[in-house]
PDB file of C-alpha atoms in Angstrom:
ATOM      1  CA  UNK A   1       0.000   0.000   0.000  1.00 33.00           C
ATOM      2  CA  UNK A   2       1.401   3.359  -0.951  1.00 31.00           C
ATOM      3  CA  UNK A   3       0.528   6.864   0.097  1.00 31.00           C
ATOM      4  CA  UNK A   4      -0.216   9.715  -2.255  1.00 33.00           C
ATOM      5  CA  UNK A   5       1.763  12.051  -0.031  1.00 35.00           C
ATOM      6  CA  UNK A   6       3.819  11.615   3.107  1.00 35.00           C
ATOM      7  CA  UNK A   7       4.387  14.597   5.393  1.00 39.00           C
ATOM      8  CA  UNK A   8       8.032  15.409   5.945  1.00 40.00           C
ATOM      9  CA  UNK A   9       7.765  16.284   9.614  1.00 41.00           C
ATOM     10  CA  UNK A  10       5.024  15.748  12.177  1.00 47.00           C
ATOM     11  CA  UNK A  11       4.913  17.134  15.700  1.00 51.00           C
ATOM     12  CA  UNK A  12       5.262  14.523  18.472  1.00 50.00           C
ATOM     13  CA  UNK A  13       1.676  15.158  19.573  1.00 54.00           C
ATOM     14  CA  UNK A  14       0.315  14.752  16.037  1.00 59.00           C
ATOM     15  CA  UNK A  15       2.477  11.669  15.495  1.00 59.00           C
ATOM     16  CA  UNK A  16       0.898   9.979  18.512  1.00 67.00           C
ATOM     17  CA  UNK A  17      -2.585  10.810  17.219  1.00 72.00           C
ATOM     18  CA  UNK A  18      -1.673   8.816  14.116  1.00 74.00           C
ATOM     19  CA  UNK A  19       0.322   6.134  15.924  1.00 78.00           C
ATOM     20  CA  UNK A  20      -2.349   5.117  18.438  1.00 86.00           C
ATOM     21  CA  UNK A  21      -4.886   3.789  15.874  1.00 88.00           C
ATOM     22  CA  UNK A  22      -2.111   1.870  14.090  1.00 85.00           C
ATOM     23  CA  UNK A  23      -0.939   0.426  17.396  1.00 86.00           C
ATOM     24  CA  UNK A  24      -4.574  -0.536  18.060  1.00 91.00           C
ATOM     25  CA  UNK A  25      -4.529  -2.513  14.791  1.00 91.00           C
ATOM     26  CA  UNK A  26      -1.420  -4.377  15.959  1.00 88.00           C
ATOM     27  CA  UNK A  27      -3.171  -5.156  19.253  1.00 92.00           C
ATOM     28  CA  UNK A  28      -6.350  -6.492  17.647  1.00 95.00           C
ATOM     29  CA  UNK A  29      -4.328  -8.512  15.136  1.00 92.00           C
ATOM     30  CA  UNK A  30      -2.354  -9.970  18.019  1.00 90.00           C
ATOM     31  CA  UNK A  31      -5.603 -10.795  19.817  1.00 94.00           C
ATOM     32  CA  UNK A  32      -7.103 -12.321  16.652  1.00 94.00           C
ATOM     33  CA  UNK A  33      -5.263 -15.627  17.156  1.00 94.00           C
ATOM     34  CA  UNK A  34      -6.871 -16.242  20.532  1.00 94.00           C
ATOM     35  CA  UNK A  35     -10.241 -15.026  19.219  1.00 94.00           C
ATOM     36  CA  UNK A  36     -10.076 -17.395  16.228  1.00 94.00           C
ATOM     37  CA  UNK A  37      -9.003 -20.244  18.463  1.00 93.00           C
ATOM     38  CA  UNK A  38     -11.922 -19.575  20.792  1.00 92.00           C
ATOM     39  CA  UNK A  39     -14.656 -19.842  18.137  1.00 94.00           C
ATOM     40  CA  UNK A  40     -13.164 -22.347  15.683  1.00 93.00           C
ATOM     41  CA  UNK A  41     -12.732 -26.105  15.645  1.00 91.00           C
ATOM     42  CA  UNK A  42     -11.140 -28.324  13.041  1.00 89.00           C
ATOM     43  CA  UNK A  43     -14.637 -28.938  11.616  1.00 89.00           C
ATOM     44  CA  UNK A  44     -15.706 -25.280  11.405  1.00 92.00           C
ATOM     45  CA  UNK A  45     -12.606 -23.548   9.988  1.00 92.00           C
ATOM     46  CA  UNK A  46     -14.040 -22.946   6.510  1.00 92.00           C
ATOM     47  CA  UNK A  47     -17.481 -22.012   7.878  1.00 92.00           C
ATOM     48  CA  UNK A  48     -16.002 -19.409  10.229  1.00 93.00           C
ATOM     49  CA  UNK A  49     -13.883 -17.930   7.426  1.00 94.00           C
ATOM     50  CA  UNK A  50     -16.925 -17.603   5.161  1.00 93.00           C
ATOM     51  CA  UNK A  51     -18.901 -15.912   7.947  1.00 93.00           C
ATOM     52  CA  UNK A  52     -15.997 -13.638   8.909  1.00 93.00           C
ATOM     53  CA  UNK A  53     -15.550 -12.129   5.464  1.00 93.00           C
ATOM     54  CA  UNK A  54     -19.163 -12.321   4.317  1.00 90.00           C
ATOM     55  CA  UNK A  55     -19.980  -9.834   7.091  1.00 91.00           C
ATOM     56  CA  UNK A  56     -17.523  -7.178   5.875  1.00 92.00           C
ATOM     57  CA  UNK A  57     -17.694  -7.671   2.096  1.00 93.00           C
ATOM     58  CA  UNK A  58     -21.012  -5.803   1.629  1.00 93.00           C
ATOM     59  CA  UNK A  59     -19.555  -2.800   3.488  1.00 92.00           C
ATOM     60  CA  UNK A  60     -16.424  -2.807   1.323  1.00 92.00           C
ATOM     61  CA  UNK A  61     -18.443  -3.175  -1.888  1.00 94.00           C
ATOM     62  CA  UNK A  62     -20.850  -0.375  -0.956  1.00 93.00           C
ATOM     63  CA  UNK A  63     -17.996   1.933   0.092  1.00 91.00           C
ATOM     64  CA  UNK A  64     -15.947   1.426  -3.048  1.00 90.00           C
ATOM     65  CA  UNK A  65     -18.560   0.585  -5.691  1.00 93.00           C
ATOM     66  CA  UNK A  66     -17.513   3.309  -8.153  1.00 92.00           C
ATOM     67  CA  UNK A  67     -13.847   2.421  -7.881  1.00 91.00           C
ATOM     68  CA  UNK A  68     -14.635  -1.278  -8.281  1.00 93.00           C
ATOM     69  CA  UNK A  69     -16.429  -0.539 -11.549  1.00 92.00           C
ATOM     70  CA  UNK A  70     -13.376   1.400 -12.735  1.00 91.00           C
ATOM     71  CA  UNK A  71     -11.041  -1.607 -12.448  1.00 92.00           C
ATOM     72  CA  UNK A  72      -9.762  -3.004 -15.742  1.00 93.00           C
ATOM     73  CA  UNK A  73     -10.055  -6.663 -16.692  1.00 93.00           C
ATOM     74  CA  UNK A  74      -6.347  -7.157 -16.026  1.00 93.00           C
ATOM     75  CA  UNK A  75      -6.712  -5.622 -12.552  1.00 93.00           C
ATOM     76  CA  UNK A  76      -9.656  -7.911 -11.756  1.00 95.00           C
ATOM     77  CA  UNK A  77      -7.627 -10.947 -12.847  1.00 94.00           C
ATOM     78  CA  UNK A  78      -4.559  -9.861 -10.893  1.00 93.00           C
ATOM     79  CA  UNK A  79      -6.566  -9.169  -7.739  1.00 92.00           C
ATOM     80  CA  UNK A  80      -8.401 -12.466  -8.169  1.00 94.00           C
ATOM     81  CA  UNK A  81      -5.102 -14.328  -8.369  1.00 95.00           C
ATOM     82  CA  UNK A  82      -3.922 -12.606  -5.205  1.00 93.00           C
ATOM     83  CA  UNK A  83      -7.211 -13.609  -3.601  1.00 93.00           C
ATOM     84  CA  UNK A  84      -6.462 -17.269  -4.319  1.00 95.00           C
ATOM     85  CA  UNK A  85      -3.156 -16.921  -2.472  1.00 94.00           C
ATOM     86  CA  UNK A  86      -4.916 -15.038   0.327  1.00 93.00           C
ATOM     87  CA  UNK A  87      -7.418 -17.868   0.743  1.00 95.00           C
ATOM     88  CA  UNK A  88      -4.517 -20.269   1.249  1.00 95.00           C
ATOM     89  CA  UNK A  89      -3.017 -17.973   3.882  1.00 94.00           C
ATOM     90  CA  UNK A  90      -6.237 -17.794   5.887  1.00 94.00           C
ATOM     91  CA  UNK A  91      -6.836 -21.543   5.645  1.00 94.00           C
ATOM     92  CA  UNK A  92      -3.311 -22.333   6.847  1.00 95.00           C
ATOM     93  CA  UNK A  93      -3.459 -19.738   9.641  1.00 94.00           C
ATOM     94  CA  UNK A  94      -6.871 -20.785  10.918  1.00 94.00           C
ATOM     95  CA  UNK A  95      -6.225 -24.514  10.801  1.00 94.00           C
ATOM     96  CA  UNK A  96      -2.838 -23.791  12.367  1.00 94.00           C
ATOM     97  CA  UNK A  97      -4.189 -21.799  15.309  1.00 94.00           C
ATOM     98  CA  UNK A  98      -6.727 -24.557  16.006  1.00 93.00           C
ATOM     99  CA  UNK A  99      -3.849 -27.011  16.511  1.00 92.00           C
ATOM    100  CA  UNK A 100      -1.337 -24.824  18.369  1.00 89.00           C
ATOM    101  CA  UNK A 101      -1.377 -22.057  20.957  1.00 88.00           C
ATOM    102  CA  UNK A 102      -2.327 -18.500  20.063  1.00 88.00           C
ATOM    103  CA  UNK A 103       1.087 -17.409  21.369  1.00 84.00           C
ATOM    104  CA  UNK A 104       2.973 -19.779  19.074  1.00 86.00           C
ATOM    105  CA  UNK A 105       0.770 -18.798  16.133  1.00 88.00           C
ATOM    106  CA  UNK A 106       1.432 -15.079  16.506  1.00 86.00           C
ATOM    107  CA  UNK A 107       5.170 -15.498  16.963  1.00 82.00           C
ATOM    108  CA  UNK A 108       5.709 -18.023  14.161  1.00 87.00           C
ATOM    109  CA  UNK A 109       3.738 -15.969  11.634  1.00 87.00           C
ATOM    110  CA  UNK A 110       6.044 -13.025  12.374  1.00 81.00           C
ATOM    111  CA  UNK A 111       8.746 -14.892  10.456  1.00 82.00           C
ATOM    112  CA  UNK A 112       7.136 -13.388   7.347  1.00 84.00           C
ATOM    113  CA  UNK A 113       9.186 -10.272   8.115  1.00 77.00           C
ATOM    114  CA  UNK A 114      12.323 -12.401   7.708  1.00 78.00           C
ATOM    115  CA  UNK A 115      11.163 -14.681   4.883  1.00 84.00           C
ATOM    116  CA  UNK A 116      10.049 -11.835   2.602  1.00 80.00           C
ATOM    117  CA  UNK A 117      13.414 -10.024   2.243  1.00 79.00           C
ATOM    118  CA  UNK A 118      15.182 -13.410   1.891  1.00 81.00           C
ATOM    119  CA  UNK A 119      12.791 -14.499  -0.865  1.00 85.00           C
ATOM    120  CA  UNK A 120      13.117 -11.136  -2.567  1.00 81.00           C
ATOM    121  CA  UNK A 121      16.896 -11.461  -2.456  1.00 80.00           C
ATOM    122  CA  UNK A 122      16.632 -14.914  -4.068  1.00 83.00           C
ATOM    123  CA  UNK A 123      14.376 -13.595  -6.837  1.00 83.00           C
ATOM    124  CA  UNK A 124      16.495 -10.508  -7.551  1.00 80.00           C
ATOM    125  CA  UNK A 125      19.783 -12.370  -6.960  1.00 80.00           C
ATOM    126  CA  UNK A 126      20.951  -9.663  -4.575  1.00 78.00           C
ATOM    127  CA  UNK A 127      22.716 -11.159  -1.567  1.00 78.00           C
ATOM    128  CA  UNK A 128      21.307  -9.960   1.775  1.00 75.00           C
ATOM    129  CA  UNK A 129      23.670  -8.430   4.290  1.00 77.00           C
ATOM    130  CA  UNK A 130      25.465 -10.582   6.836  1.00 78.00           C
ATOM    131  CA  UNK A 131      23.545  -8.803   9.598  1.00 78.00           C
ATOM    132  CA  UNK A 132      20.214  -9.711   8.047  1.00 74.00           C
ATOM    133  CA  UNK A 133      21.235 -13.350   7.632  1.00 78.00           C
ATOM    134  CA  UNK A 134      22.254 -13.391  11.299  1.00 82.00           C
ATOM    135  CA  UNK A 135      18.868 -11.909  12.262  1.00 78.00           C
ATOM    136  CA  UNK A 136      17.117 -14.590  10.208  1.00 77.00           C
ATOM    137  CA  UNK A 137      19.128 -17.298  11.941  1.00 81.00           C
ATOM    138  CA  UNK A 138      18.258 -15.833  15.327  1.00 81.00           C
ATOM    139  CA  UNK A 139      14.552 -15.897  14.464  1.00 78.00           C
ATOM    140  CA  UNK A 140      14.642 -19.479  13.221  1.00 78.00           C
ATOM    141  CA  UNK A 141      16.478 -20.567  16.360  1.00 81.00           C
ATOM    142  CA  UNK A 142      13.812 -18.777  18.385  1.00 78.00           C
ATOM    143  CA  UNK A 143      11.006 -20.657  16.624  1.00 75.00           C
ATOM    144  CA  UNK A 144      12.749 -23.976  17.314  1.00 75.00           C
ATOM    145  CA  UNK A 145      12.951 -23.138  21.017  1.00 76.00           C
ATOM    146  CA  UNK A 146       9.429 -21.703  21.031  1.00 69.00           C
ATOM    147  CA  UNK A 147       7.940 -25.002  19.941  1.00 67.00           C
ATOM    148  CA  UNK A 148       9.900 -26.934  22.583  1.00 64.00           C
ATOM    149  CA  UNK A 149       8.346 -25.526  25.737  1.00 57.00           C
ATOM    150  CA  UNK A 150       7.885 -29.007  27.178  1.00 48.00           C
ATOM    151  CA  UNK A 151      11.254 -30.378  26.078  1.00 47.00           C
ATOM    152  CA  UNK A 152      12.716 -31.230  22.688  1.00 46.00           C
ATOM    153  CA  UNK A 153       9.957 -32.922  20.719  1.00 51.00           C
ATOM    154  CA  UNK A 154       8.632 -32.712  17.178  1.00 60.00           C
ATOM    155  CA  UNK A 155       6.802 -29.424  16.455  1.00 72.00           C
ATOM    156  CA  UNK A 156       3.026 -29.754  16.476  1.00 82.00           C
ATOM    157  CA  UNK A 157       1.016 -29.889  13.280  1.00 89.00           C
ATOM    158  CA  UNK A 158      -0.313 -26.437  14.085  1.00 91.00           C
ATOM    159  CA  UNK A 159       3.214 -25.022  14.372  1.00 90.00           C
ATOM    160  CA  UNK A 160       4.077 -26.421  10.938  1.00 92.00           C
ATOM    161  CA  UNK A 161       0.877 -25.003   9.437  1.00 95.00           C
ATOM    162  CA  UNK A 162       1.725 -21.549  10.834  1.00 93.00           C
ATOM    163  CA  UNK A 163       5.197 -21.863   9.308  1.00 92.00           C
ATOM    164  CA  UNK A 164       3.586 -22.643   5.941  1.00 95.00           C
ATOM    165  CA  UNK A 165       1.268 -19.665   6.449  1.00 94.00           C
ATOM    166  CA  UNK A 166       4.298 -17.412   6.940  1.00 91.00           C
ATOM    167  CA  UNK A 167       5.714 -18.729   3.662  1.00 93.00           C
ATOM    168  CA  UNK A 168       2.351 -18.164   1.955  1.00 93.00           C
ATOM    169  CA  UNK A 169       2.280 -14.575   3.251  1.00 91.00           C
ATOM    170  CA  UNK A 170       5.715 -14.116   1.705  1.00 89.00           C
ATOM    171  CA  UNK A 171       4.444 -15.370  -1.655  1.00 92.00           C
ATOM    172  CA  UNK A 172       1.517 -12.970  -1.412  1.00 90.00           C
ATOM    173  CA  UNK A 173       3.786  -9.983  -0.754  1.00 85.00           C
ATOM    174  CA  UNK A 174       6.091 -10.889  -3.648  1.00 87.00           C
ATOM    175  CA  UNK A 175       3.125 -11.452  -5.983  1.00 89.00           C
ATOM    176  CA  UNK A 176       1.662  -8.046  -5.110  1.00 84.00           C
ATOM    177  CA  UNK A 177       4.987  -6.438  -5.974  1.00 81.00           C
ATOM    178  CA  UNK A 178       5.321  -8.265  -9.287  1.00 85.00           C
ATOM    179  CA  UNK A 179       1.826  -8.405 -10.787  1.00 87.00           C
ATOM    180  CA  UNK A 180       2.002  -5.218 -12.838  1.00 86.00           C
ATOM    181  CA  UNK A 181      -1.750  -4.952 -13.354  1.00 85.00           C
ATOM    182  CA  UNK A 182      -2.389  -4.271  -9.651  1.00 86.00           C
ATOM    183  CA  UNK A 183       0.389  -1.748  -9.101  1.00 81.00           C
ATOM    184  CA  UNK A 184      -1.838   1.258  -9.724  1.00 82.00           C
ATOM    185  CA  UNK A 185      -5.105  -0.308  -8.524  1.00 83.00           C
ATOM    186  CA  UNK A 186      -7.113   1.398  -5.814  1.00 86.00           C
ATOM    187  CA  UNK A 187      -6.304  -0.189  -2.425  1.00 85.00           C
ATOM    188  CA  UNK A 188      -9.931  -0.558  -1.337  1.00 89.00           C
ATOM    189  CA  UNK A 189     -10.947  -2.179  -4.632  1.00 90.00           C
ATOM    190  CA  UNK A 190      -7.945  -4.495  -4.585  1.00 89.00           C
ATOM    191  CA  UNK A 191      -8.759  -5.645  -1.047  1.00 89.00           C
ATOM    192  CA  UNK A 192     -12.447  -6.139  -1.875  1.00 93.00           C
ATOM    193  CA  UNK A 193     -11.732  -8.320  -4.910  1.00 94.00           C
ATOM    194  CA  UNK A 194      -9.160 -10.365  -2.993  1.00 92.00           C
ATOM    195  CA  UNK A 195     -11.541 -11.029  -0.103  1.00 93.00           C
ATOM    196  CA  UNK A 196     -14.354 -11.838  -2.528  1.00 94.00           C
ATOM    197  CA  UNK A 197     -12.150 -14.353  -4.335  1.00 95.00           C
ATOM    198  CA  UNK A 198     -11.092 -15.861  -1.007  1.00 93.00           C
ATOM    199  CA  UNK A 199     -14.717 -16.270   0.127  1.00 92.00           C
ATOM    200  CA  UNK A 200     -15.536 -17.939  -3.203  1.00 92.00           C
ATOM    201  CA  UNK A 201     -12.706 -20.417  -2.576  1.00 92.00           C
ATOM    202  CA  UNK A 202     -13.878 -21.105   0.987  1.00 90.00           C
ATOM    203  CA  UNK A 203     -17.460 -21.650  -0.173  1.00 84.00           C
ATOM    204  CA  UNK A 204     -16.304 -24.033  -2.914  1.00 84.00           C
ATOM    205  CA  UNK A 205     -14.048 -26.214  -0.738  1.00 78.00           C
ATOM    206  CA  UNK A 206     -15.856 -29.586  -0.482  1.00 67.00           C
ATOM    207  CA  UNK A 207     -16.127 -31.846   2.549  1.00 59.00           C
ATOM    208  CA  UNK A 208     -14.796 -29.441   5.152  1.00 63.00           C
ATOM    209  CA  UNK A 209     -17.269 -29.963   7.966  1.00 72.00           C
ATOM    210  CA  UNK A 210     -20.197 -27.855   9.071  1.00 76.00           C
ATOM    211  CA  UNK A 211     -21.817 -25.339   6.727  1.00 85.00           C
ATOM    212  CA  UNK A 212     -21.586 -21.613   7.538  1.00 88.00           C
ATOM    213  CA  UNK A 213     -25.313 -21.461   8.223  1.00 88.00           C
ATOM    214  CA  UNK A 214     -25.410 -24.395  10.664  1.00 90.00           C
ATOM    215  CA  UNK A 215     -22.266 -23.070  12.354  1.00 91.00           C
ATOM    216  CA  UNK A 216     -23.865 -19.635  12.759  1.00 91.00           C
ATOM    217  CA  UNK A 217     -27.030 -21.224  14.150  1.00 90.00           C
ATOM    218  CA  UNK A 218     -24.989 -23.009  16.819  1.00 92.00           C
ATOM    219  CA  UNK A 219     -23.129 -19.865  17.892  1.00 93.00           C
ATOM    220  CA  UNK A 220     -23.817 -18.432  21.305  1.00 93.00           C
ATOM    221  CA  UNK A 221     -23.151 -14.882  22.482  1.00 94.00           C
ATOM    222  CA  UNK A 222     -19.426 -15.573  23.040  1.00 94.00           C
ATOM    223  CA  UNK A 223     -18.924 -17.008  19.562  1.00 94.00           C
ATOM    224  CA  UNK A 224     -20.806 -14.152  17.902  1.00 96.00           C
ATOM    225  CA  UNK A 225     -18.734 -11.640  19.863  1.00 96.00           C
ATOM    226  CA  UNK A 226     -15.557 -13.357  18.639  1.00 95.00           C
ATOM    227  CA  UNK A 227     -16.797 -13.398  15.044  1.00 96.00           C
ATOM    228  CA  UNK A 228     -17.748  -9.706  15.137  1.00 95.00           C
ATOM    229  CA  UNK A 229     -14.337  -8.911  16.628  1.00 96.00           C
ATOM    230  CA  UNK A 230     -12.569 -10.766  13.779  1.00 95.00           C
ATOM    231  CA  UNK A 231     -14.785  -9.220  11.104  1.00 94.00           C
ATOM    232  CA  UNK A 232     -15.240  -5.642  12.251  1.00 93.00           C
ATOM    233  CA  UNK A 233     -12.021  -4.918  14.147  1.00 94.00           C
ATOM    234  CA  UNK A 234      -9.418  -7.289  12.661  1.00 93.00           C
ATOM    235  CA  UNK A 235     -10.588  -6.791   9.070  1.00 90.00           C
ATOM    236  CA  UNK A 236     -12.685  -3.656   8.480  1.00 90.00           C
ATOM    237  CA  UNK A 237     -11.206  -1.379  11.163  1.00 92.00           C
ATOM    238  CA  UNK A 238      -7.660  -2.553  10.401  1.00 89.00           C
ATOM    239  CA  UNK A 239      -7.966  -1.910   6.679  1.00 86.00           C
ATOM    240  CA  UNK A 240      -9.358   1.605   7.006  1.00 87.00           C
ATOM    241  CA  UNK A 241      -6.820   2.569   9.685  1.00 87.00           C
ATOM    242  CA  UNK A 242      -3.991   1.488   7.393  1.00 79.00           C
ATOM    243  CA  UNK A 243      -5.430   3.501   4.507  1.00 74.00           C
ATOM    244  CA  UNK A 244      -5.837   6.518   6.791  1.00 79.00           C
ATOM    245  CA  UNK A 245      -2.457   6.260   8.508  1.00 77.00           C
ATOM    246  CA  UNK A 246      -0.154   5.902   5.505  1.00 65.00           C
ATOM    247  CA  UNK A 247      -1.407   9.262   4.267  1.00 66.00           C
ATOM    248  CA  UNK A 248      -0.456  10.929   7.549  1.00 69.00           C
ATOM    249  CA  UNK A 249       2.831   9.295   8.506  1.00 66.00           C
ATOM    250  CA  UNK A 250       5.634   7.294   6.904  1.00 63.00           C
ATOM    251  CA  UNK A 251       5.144   3.710   5.694  1.00 61.00           C
ATOM    252  CA  UNK A 252       8.203   2.724   7.756  1.00 59.00           C
ATOM    253  CA  UNK A 253       6.583   4.029  10.943  1.00 67.00           C
ATOM    254  CA  UNK A 254       3.371   2.130  10.151  1.00 69.00           C
ATOM    255  CA  UNK A 255       5.394  -1.029   9.495  1.00 67.00           C
ATOM    256  CA  UNK A 256       7.286  -0.625  12.768  1.00 66.00           C
ATOM    257  CA  UNK A 257       4.082  -0.300  14.783  1.00 73.00           C
ATOM    258  CA  UNK A 258       2.353  -3.191  13.017  1.00 76.00           C
ATOM    259  CA  UNK A 259       5.486  -5.247  13.631  1.00 74.00           C
ATOM    260  CA  UNK A 260       4.556  -5.367  17.326  1.00 78.00           C
ATOM    261  CA  UNK A 261       1.717  -7.798  16.450  1.00 83.00           C
ATOM    262  CA  UNK A 262       3.561 -10.942  17.689  1.00 81.00           C
ATOM    263  CA  UNK A 263       4.293  -9.234  21.007  1.00 80.00           C
ATOM    264  CA  UNK A 264       0.560  -8.605  21.507  1.00 86.00           C
ATOM    265  CA  UNK A 265      -0.265 -12.153  20.400  1.00 86.00           C
ATOM    266  CA  UNK A 266       1.990 -13.495  23.140  1.00 83.00           C
ATOM    267  CA  UNK A 267       0.664 -11.021  25.723  1.00 85.00           C
ATOM    268  CA  UNK A 268      -2.981 -11.861  24.978  1.00 89.00           C
ATOM    269  CA  UNK A 269      -2.364 -15.609  24.774  1.00 87.00           C
ATOM    270  CA  UNK A 270      -0.606 -15.680  28.131  1.00 84.00           C
ATOM    271  CA  UNK A 271      -2.723 -13.151  30.045  1.00 87.00           C
ATOM    272  CA  UNK A 272      -6.195 -13.993  28.698  1.00 87.00           C
ATOM    273  CA  UNK A 273      -5.754 -17.468  27.252  1.00 85.00           C
ATOM    274  CA  UNK A 274      -3.853 -18.918  30.195  1.00 84.00           C
ATOM    275  CA  UNK A 275      -1.117 -20.223  27.887  1.00 81.00           C
ATOM    276  CA  UNK A 276       2.337 -21.054  29.214  1.00 79.00           C
ATOM    277  CA  UNK A 277       5.575 -20.995  27.274  1.00 73.00           C
ATOM    278  CA  UNK A 278       7.962 -22.694  29.673  1.00 76.00           C
ATOM    279  CA  UNK A 279      11.602 -21.638  30.005  1.00 79.00           C
ATOM    280  CA  UNK A 280      12.650 -22.808  26.524  1.00 78.00           C
ATOM    281  CA  UNK A 281       9.544 -21.292  24.967  1.00 77.00           C
ATOM    282  CA  UNK A 282      10.103 -17.947  26.679  1.00 80.00           C
ATOM    283  CA  UNK A 283      13.705 -17.880  25.462  1.00 82.00           C
ATOM    284  CA  UNK A 284      12.482 -18.708  21.956  1.00 79.00           C
ATOM    285  CA  UNK A 285       9.879 -15.934  22.042  1.00 78.00           C
ATOM    286  CA  UNK A 286      12.584 -13.410  22.982  1.00 83.00           C
ATOM    287  CA  UNK A 287      14.793 -14.615  20.122  1.00 82.00           C
ATOM    288  CA  UNK A 288      11.932 -14.414  17.600  1.00 77.00           C
ATOM    289  CA  UNK A 289      11.053 -10.866  18.639  1.00 78.00           C
ATOM    290  CA  UNK A 290      14.693  -9.772  18.679  1.00 81.00           C
ATOM    291  CA  UNK A 291      15.476 -11.432  15.355  1.00 77.00           C
ATOM    292  CA  UNK A 292      12.473 -10.035  13.503  1.00 73.00           C
ATOM    293  CA  UNK A 293      13.026  -6.530  14.916  1.00 75.00           C
ATOM    294  CA  UNK A 294      16.726  -6.651  13.973  1.00 74.00           C
ATOM    295  CA  UNK A 295      15.939  -8.019  10.539  1.00 70.00           C
ATOM    296  CA  UNK A 296      13.198  -5.450   9.883  1.00 68.00           C
ATOM    297  CA  UNK A 297      15.515  -2.578  10.784  1.00 71.00           C
ATOM    298  CA  UNK A 298      18.239  -4.022   8.574  1.00 66.00           C
ATOM    299  CA  UNK A 299      15.853  -4.438   5.638  1.00 61.00           C
ATOM    300  CA  UNK A 300      14.595  -0.857   6.097  1.00 63.00           C
ATOM    301  CA  UNK A 301      18.171   0.466   6.089  1.00 66.00           C
ATOM    302  CA  UNK A 302      19.026  -1.476   2.936  1.00 60.00           C
ATOM    303  CA  UNK A 303      15.855  -0.240   1.233  1.00 57.00           C
ATOM    304  CA  UNK A 304      16.598   3.353   2.223  1.00 60.00           C
ATOM    305  CA  UNK A 305      20.128   3.070   0.867  1.00 60.00           C
ATOM    306  CA  UNK A 306      19.024   1.474  -2.409  1.00 56.00           C
TER     307      UNK A 306
END
């Protein structure tokens, strides 16, 4: 997502006015893993995903109807292709969080910040700096420790699914940067088409358990509250805050604030979900956070110097 204009200097008070909503997005994204875990089972993953995005799609379509109609055929196809990748990301993440802790899910998915520059370096054949490679190694070591809270055992299936989700997120980022048709597409329209394509995939997946309608009928107040949280706050609110914020501050500052998501995932999982990391897991969490923060700063410096 790019901004039409970025202010050169903002007063500290004005910067905080912009920063707080972005930080709120990081918090709700961090909390989304526990929320998804609380309302989803292995038999209702697809149903919950359909319900989650079906709630917000009408709002997005109504808000951006004119801009949607202005998209070219190539832009529709490009956004639809990205939507297919996005559907894979959400399926992997949601199945993953069902089979692992919310804390592990949030920390493992943060490896996207390391995988993306490494994948980009492989595609462009530009060797990453030694510091970035070291940061990547630190993060990977942290994930290994994170998944060994009870002693050295094989990672859970959920941990592996979250790792695949991080790789899928990387593919999505690279595809967005390389599909020329979507480069100049309106952000709201691009998001709407992607989510629509993802919902179409979810609805078409056969033999995946309960239907969305029967799942919704079985929801109680707690489940509906979790679904509304995922739909309204983690999707609709988050998207519009990002669109609003990048026009009032720098993309790097937005990225830095959103990069605190795994920290909030761990905080929410431990404080509200009653999850425990153990000594090895806690050490791994520290390494993941340190490695991704180090790697993100290194990637930002390299990008600024390019």
